[in-house]
Tab-separated table of C-alpha atoms and ligand atoms in Angstrom:
chain	number	residue	atom	x	y	z
A	1	MET	CA	0.000	0.000	0.000
A	2	ASN	CA	1.293	3.498	-0.855
A	3	SER	CA	-0.103	6.942	-1.618
A	4	ASN	CA	-1.001	5.872	-5.180
A	5	SER	CA	-3.091	2.932	-3.967
A	6	PRO	CA	-6.868	3.270	-4.372
A	7	ILE	CA	-9.416	4.305	-1.752
A	8	GLY	CA	-11.898	1.612	-0.693
A	9	VAL	CA	-15.506	2.812	-0.603
A	10	PHE	CA	-18.363	0.566	0.437
A	11	ASP	CA	-22.119	0.620	0.856
A	12	SER	CA	-24.996	-1.824	1.132
A	13	GLY	CA	-25.639	-1.277	-2.595
A	14	VAL	CA	-25.958	1.555	-5.078
A	15	GLY	CA	-26.637	4.400	-2.622
A	16	GLY	CA	-22.975	4.875	-1.727
A	17	LEU	CA	-22.353	5.949	-5.309
A	18	THR	CA	-23.621	9.387	-4.196
A	19	VAL	CA	-20.585	9.477	-1.880
A	20	ALA	CA	-18.233	8.048	-4.543
A	21	ARG	CA	-19.499	10.752	-6.933
A	22	GLU	CA	-18.577	13.477	-4.458
A	23	ILE	CA	-15.107	11.963	-3.905
A	24	MET	CA	-14.597	11.864	-7.692
A	25	ARG	CA	-15.588	15.543	-7.937
A	26	GLN	CA	-13.422	16.782	-5.077
A	27	LEU	CA	-10.423	14.423	-5.447
A	28	PRO	CA	-10.403	13.745	-9.206
A	29	HIS	CA	-6.976	12.047	-9.270
A	30	GLU	CA	-7.802	9.495	-6.567
A	31	SER	CA	-8.765	5.982	-7.690
A	32	ILE	CA	-11.669	4.206	-6.006
A	33	ILE	CA	-12.421	0.552	-5.420
A	34	TYR	CA	-16.162	0.490	-4.729
A	35	PHE	CA	-17.967	-2.442	-3.162
A	36	GLY	CA	-21.795	-2.549	-3.162
A	37	ASP	CA	-23.274	-5.340	-1.049
A	38	THR	CA	-26.211	-5.761	-3.413
A	39	ALA	CA	-26.857	-9.367	-2.347
A	40	ARG	CA	-27.534	-8.355	1.270
A	41	VAL	CA	-29.115	-4.889	0.862
A	42	PRO	CA	-30.939	-3.362	2.755
A	43	TYR	CA	-28.814	-2.785	5.845
A	44	GLY	CA	-31.244	-0.222	7.261
A	45	ASN	CA	-33.488	-2.712	9.071
A	46	LYS	CA	-30.831	-5.221	10.234
A	47	SER	CA	-29.283	-5.634	13.697
A	48	ALA	CA	-26.009	-4.010	14.728
A	49	ASP	CA	-24.338	-7.443	15.030
A	50	THR	CA	-25.220	-8.305	11.430
A	51	ILE	CA	-24.046	-4.936	10.093
A	52	ILE	CA	-20.738	-5.262	11.987
A	53	THR	CA	-20.176	-8.776	10.565
A	54	TYR	CA	-20.938	-7.638	6.986
A	55	SER	CA	-18.818	-4.494	7.313
A	56	LYS	CA	-15.815	-6.430	8.634
A	57	GLN	CA	-16.002	-8.870	5.705
A	58	ILE	CA	-16.113	-6.008	3.195
A	59	ALA	CA	-13.285	-4.117	4.923
A	60	HIS	CA	-11.132	-7.262	4.778
A	61	PHE	CA	-11.963	-7.712	1.103
A	62	LEU	CA	-10.941	-4.099	0.405
A	63	MET	CA	-7.716	-4.498	2.411
A	64	LYS	CA	-6.864	-7.472	0.171
A	65	GLN	CA	-7.201	-5.069	-2.805
A	66	ASP	CA	-4.471	-2.990	-1.160
A	67	VAL	CA	-6.527	0.147	-0.475
A	68	LYS	CA	-4.854	3.018	1.411
A	69	ALA	CA	-7.998	4.203	3.239
A	70	ILE	CA	-11.625	3.143	3.616
A	71	VAL	CA	-14.778	5.256	3.415
A	72	ILE	CA	-17.943	3.708	4.822
A	73	ALA	CA	-20.340	5.326	2.353
A	74	CYS	CA	-23.402	3.983	4.164
A	75	ASN	CA	-25.050	5.813	7.032
A	76	THR	CA	-26.325	2.631	8.675
A	77	ALA	CA	-22.903	0.933	8.595
A	78	SER	CA	-21.222	4.177	9.706
A	79	ALA	CA	-23.639	4.403	12.623
A	80	LEU	CA	-23.351	0.765	13.705
A	81	ALA	CA	-19.941	-0.532	12.587
A	82	LEU	CA	-17.380	2.308	12.361
A	83	GLU	CA	-16.140	1.888	15.934
A	84	ALA	CA	-15.755	-1.894	15.560
A	85	LEU	CA	-13.845	-1.454	12.293
A	86	GLN	CA	-11.578	1.234	13.724
A	87	GLN	CA	-10.513	-1.260	16.389
A	88	GLU	CA	-9.180	-3.761	13.885
A	89	ILE	CA	-8.275	-1.842	10.711
A	90	THR	CA	-4.906	-0.111	10.723
A	91	ILE	CA	-5.402	2.190	7.693
A	92	PRO	CA	-7.464	5.417	7.970
A	93	ILE	CA	-11.201	4.712	7.957
A	94	ILE	CA	-13.984	7.289	7.981
A	95	GLY	CA	-17.771	7.166	7.985
A	96	VAL	CA	-20.382	9.626	6.755
A	97	VAL	CA	-22.096	10.451	10.052
A	98	GLU	CA	-19.533	12.726	11.717
A	99	PRO	CA	-18.975	14.797	8.537
A	100	GLY	CA	-22.778	15.005	8.093
A	101	ALA	CA	-23.238	16.225	11.660
A	102	LYS	CA	-20.514	18.868	11.171
A	103	ALA	CA	-22.226	20.126	8.019
A	104	ALA	CA	-25.551	20.393	9.870
A	105	LEU	CA	-23.944	22.426	12.657
A	106	LYS	CA	-22.638	24.860	10.044
A	107	ALA	CA	-26.056	25.072	8.368
A	108	THR	CA	-28.377	25.674	11.311
A	109	ARG	CA	-29.311	29.165	12.437
A	110	ASN	CA	-32.036	28.367	14.987
A	111	ASN	CA	-30.390	25.217	16.515
A	112	ASN	CA	-33.302	22.983	15.422
A	113	ILE	CA	-31.835	20.237	13.224
A	114	GLY	CA	-33.858	17.472	11.583
A	115	VAL	CA	-32.285	14.119	10.727
A	116	ILE	CA	-33.831	11.512	8.433
A	117	GLY	CA	-32.400	8.051	7.784
A	118	THR	CA	-33.013	4.325	7.952
A	119	GLU	CA	-34.399	2.688	11.092
A	120	GLY	CA	-30.874	1.477	11.995
A	121	THR	CA	-29.355	4.951	11.761
A	122	ILE	CA	-32.222	6.728	13.517
A	123	ASN	CA	-32.512	4.160	16.345
A	124	SER	CA	-28.745	4.301	16.945
A	125	ASP	CA	-29.211	7.990	17.868
A	126	ILE	CA	-25.705	8.612	16.583
A	127	TYR	CA	-26.435	11.960	14.909
A	128	THR	CA	-27.914	13.261	18.180
A	129	LYS	CA	-24.792	12.131	20.060
A	130	PHE	CA	-22.396	13.845	17.639
A	131	LEU	CA	-24.473	17.021	17.405
A	132	LYS	CA	-25.037	17.376	21.159
A	133	ALA	CA	-21.349	16.657	21.863
A	134	GLN	CA	-20.459	19.641	19.649
A	135	ASN	CA	-23.200	21.911	20.943
A	136	PRO	CA	-25.467	20.842	23.852
A	137	ALA	CA	-27.958	23.605	22.934
A	138	ILE	CA	-28.859	21.897	19.644
A	139	ASN	CA	-32.302	20.267	19.402
A	140	VAL	CA	-32.253	17.171	17.203
A	141	HIS	CA	-35.538	15.950	15.693
A	142	LYS	CA	-35.290	12.633	13.896
A	143	LYS	CA	-37.454	10.465	11.712
A	144	ALA	CA	-36.899	7.060	10.095
A	145	CYS	CA	-38.111	7.015	6.471
A	146	PRO	CA	-38.039	3.313	5.512
A	147	LEU	CA	-39.947	3.755	2.239
A	148	PHE	CA	-37.495	6.221	0.695
A	149	VAL	CA	-34.880	3.563	-0.196
A	150	PRO	CA	-37.275	1.350	-2.214
A	151	LEU	CA	-38.796	4.432	-3.894
A	152	VAL	CA	-35.326	5.525	-5.054
A	153	GLU	CA	-34.390	2.004	-6.126
A	154	GLU	CA	-37.570	1.923	-8.219
A	155	GLY	CA	-36.448	5.155	-9.881
A	156	MET	CA	-39.473	7.080	-8.515
A	157	LEU	CA	-37.533	10.300	-8.009
A	158	LYS	CA	-40.284	12.480	-9.510
A	159	ASP	CA	-43.531	10.808	-8.569
A	160	PRO	CA	-46.702	11.779	-6.690
A	161	VAL	CA	-46.322	8.725	-4.421
A	162	THR	CA	-42.808	9.841	-3.415
A	163	ASP	CA	-44.043	13.416	-2.869
A	164	GLU	CA	-46.808	12.150	-0.601
A	165	MET	CA	-44.316	10.105	1.462
A	166	ILE	CA	-42.022	13.144	1.778
A	167	ARG	CA	-44.992	15.172	3.093
A	168	ARG	CA	-45.908	12.485	5.635
A	169	TYR	CA	-42.379	11.806	6.878
A	170	THR	CA	-41.410	15.471	7.237
A	171	LYS	CA	-44.651	16.881	8.671
A	172	ASP	CA	-43.665	16.529	12.343
A	173	LEU	CA	-40.177	17.872	11.668
A	174	ILE	CA	-41.582	20.977	9.962
A	175	ASP	CA	-44.000	21.499	12.875
A	176	LEU	CA	-40.943	21.414	15.197
A	177	ASN	CA	-39.482	24.360	13.287
A	178	ILE	CA	-36.328	22.705	11.904
A	179	ASP	CA	-34.237	24.982	9.697
A	180	SER	CA	-31.884	22.280	8.385
A	181	LEU	CA	-32.417	18.641	7.508
A	182	VAL	CA	-29.658	16.018	7.333
A	183	LEU	CA	-30.205	13.584	4.455
A	184	GLY	CA	-28.817	10.785	6.647
A	185	CYS	CA	-29.013	7.931	4.168
A	186	THR	CA	-27.042	7.421	0.978
A	187	HIS	CA	-30.178	7.268	-1.180
A	188	TYR	CA	-31.753	10.503	0.017
A	189	PRO	CA	-29.546	12.968	-1.915
A	190	LEU	CA	-31.215	11.497	-5.009
A	191	LEU	CA	-34.527	12.813	-3.616
A	192	ARG	CA	-33.027	16.232	-2.959
A	193	ASN	CA	-35.063	18.070	-5.613
A	194	ALA	CA	-38.310	16.411	-4.576
A	195	ILE	CA	-37.674	17.177	-0.893
A	196	HIS	CA	-36.663	20.761	-1.672
A	197	ASN	CA	-39.824	21.313	-3.730
A	198	ILE	CA	-41.932	20.339	-0.728
A	199	LEU	CA	-39.898	21.871	2.125
A	200	GLY	CA	-38.986	25.100	0.315
A	201	ASP	CA	-35.981	27.395	0.695
A	202	SER	CA	-36.280	27.967	4.433
A	203	ILE	CA	-34.984	24.477	5.305
A	204	THR	CA	-31.373	23.770	4.276
A	205	LEU	CA	-30.837	20.222	3.035
A	206	VAL	CA	-27.553	18.781	4.289
A	207	ASN	CA	-25.845	16.098	2.190
A	208	PRO	CA	-23.184	14.311	4.318
A	209	ALA	CA	-21.438	13.099	1.138
A	210	TYR	CA	-20.034	16.567	0.432
A	211	GLU	CA	-18.466	16.970	3.878
A	212	THR	CA	-17.261	13.323	3.822
A	213	ALA	CA	-15.205	13.973	0.681
A	214	ILE	CA	-13.683	17.057	2.360
A	215	SER	CA	-12.897	15.007	5.457
A	216	LEU	CA	-11.335	12.256	3.297
A	217	GLY	CA	-9.089	14.805	1.561
A	218	GLU	CA	-7.950	16.155	4.944
A	219	THR	CA	-7.310	12.631	6.295
A	220	LEU	CA	-5.238	11.651	3.234
A	221	LYS	CA	-3.201	14.842	3.520
A	222	GLU	CA	-2.610	14.295	7.233
A	223	HIS	CA	-1.270	10.782	6.539
A	224	ASN	CA	0.749	11.876	3.511
A	225	LEU	CA	-1.450	9.680	1.323
A	226	LEU	CA	-2.626	12.060	-1.423
A	227	THR	CA	-1.976	10.462	-4.808
A	228	THR	CA	0.550	11.693	-7.350
A	229	ASN	CA	-1.196	9.744	-10.145
A	230	ALA	CA	-2.237	11.836	-13.132
A	231	GLU	CA	-5.377	9.799	-13.779
A	232	ALA	CA	-7.890	7.964	-11.643
A	233	ASN	CA	-8.886	4.380	-12.329
A	234	HIS	CA	-12.099	3.211	-10.664
A	235	VAL	CA	-13.051	-0.430	-10.123
A	236	PHE	CA	-16.496	-1.638	-9.012
A	237	TYR	CA	-17.487	-4.836	-7.208
A	238	VAL	CA	-20.940	-6.053	-6.185
A	239	SER	CA	-22.131	-9.161	-4.369
A	240	ASP	CA	-25.007	-9.682	-6.854
A	241	GLY	CA	-26.804	-8.181	-9.860
A	242	ALA	CA	-23.914	-6.546	-11.736
A	243	ASP	CA	-26.092	-5.514	-14.695
A	244	LYS	CA	-28.681	-3.647	-12.630
A	245	PHE	CA	-25.894	-1.959	-10.668
A	246	LYS	CA	-24.176	-0.875	-13.885
A	247	GLU	CA	-27.357	0.725	-15.185
A	248	PHE	CA	-27.885	2.648	-11.927
A	249	ALA	CA	-24.215	3.662	-11.675
A	250	GLY	CA	-24.373	5.079	-15.203
A	251	THR	CA	-27.103	7.512	-14.099
A	252	ILE	CA	-25.234	8.694	-10.978
A	253	LEU	CA	-21.510	8.806	-11.716
A	254	PRO	CA	-19.654	11.406	-13.776
A	255	CYS	CA	-17.351	8.693	-15.186
A	256	ASN	CA	-17.899	5.844	-17.587
A	257	VAL	CA	-18.594	2.636	-15.635
A	258	VAL	CA	-16.926	0.076	-17.837
A	259	GLU	CA	-16.883	-3.059	-15.784
A	260	ILE	CA	-18.634	-4.351	-12.696
A	261	ASN	CA	-17.177	-7.422	-11.019
A	262	ASP	CA	-19.364	-9.929	-9.202
A	263	ILE	CA	-18.028	-11.297	-5.892
A	264	HIS	CA	-20.197	-14.156	-4.676
A	265	ASN	CA	-18.158	-15.131	-1.609
A	266	ILE	CA	-17.856	-11.920	0.364
A	267	GLU	CA	-18.711	-13.812	3.590
A	268	THR	CA	-15.399	-15.709	3.320
A	269	TYR	CA	-13.303	-12.537	3.858
A	270	ASN	CA	-12.623	-12.566	7.582
B	326	DGL	N1	-26.994	2.680	2.425
B	326	DGL	C1	-28.002	2.694	3.445
B	326	DGL	C2	-27.792	3.887	4.358
B	326	DGL	O1	-27.186	4.873	4.000
B	326	DGL	C3	-29.395	2.733	2.838
B	326	DGL	C4	-29.822	1.463	2.145
B	326	DGL	C5	-29.947	0.279	3.081
B	326	DGL	O2	-30.849	0.243	3.935
B	326	DGL	O3	-29.111	-0.588	2.980
B	326	DGL	O4	-28.213	3.860	5.487
């Protein structure tokens, strides 16, 4: 492993591509090895033990590919498995929750922050812990939105059914006078326009992916790991359904997704 090695990025499936996209924009010379656990998605409704087991297997797989750092591009895995991974992985590893919380602190003006995410992320209360640790005066109002992931996966980004679910999920948060809303799940930035149309300009939508890419750049610099390569070379792996993943990736990423590799034995990487 050296500074020209790739960065490992993983998610339960396609959602983490919103984080990979941001890394590609901000660190265009860095190469990425992306793993999407498409055979075992969703993570959002699974137990912490299961998410830790899956995340460890993926981290070990990425280490075998000689990555120089790992980004957990999944809010649920960041919430439930980052600490466990940090205890056994020796290279730099970052999640999306802490950067997302930092971005929300910068965005709020009235100290009322809303957080939406999967059941796993919301029940872990991790955003509240990070936000309150930084500023005890912050009020955190959270809501699990389990239907958003399937709506995005079905491509229903502009759809009356999606709009209705946004209205229902955010009603209580709006009543609590939030002025910023953390999109605390990898899929939600894809609903950004739909959410903005309903919530309006007075609520700032916070995408943790942006701040995560900044944090990754700072971490690489700190460890003297910024690449000197002239060109990036991205490689994609999934645990199932390479064709569907390729189609989705083509709509999200700024680069050409040439090849997706299927890995059917991810559970053997321990
Ligand atoms: N990637 C997950 C997250 O950000 C959403 C999809 C899932 O439930 O696996 O929490």
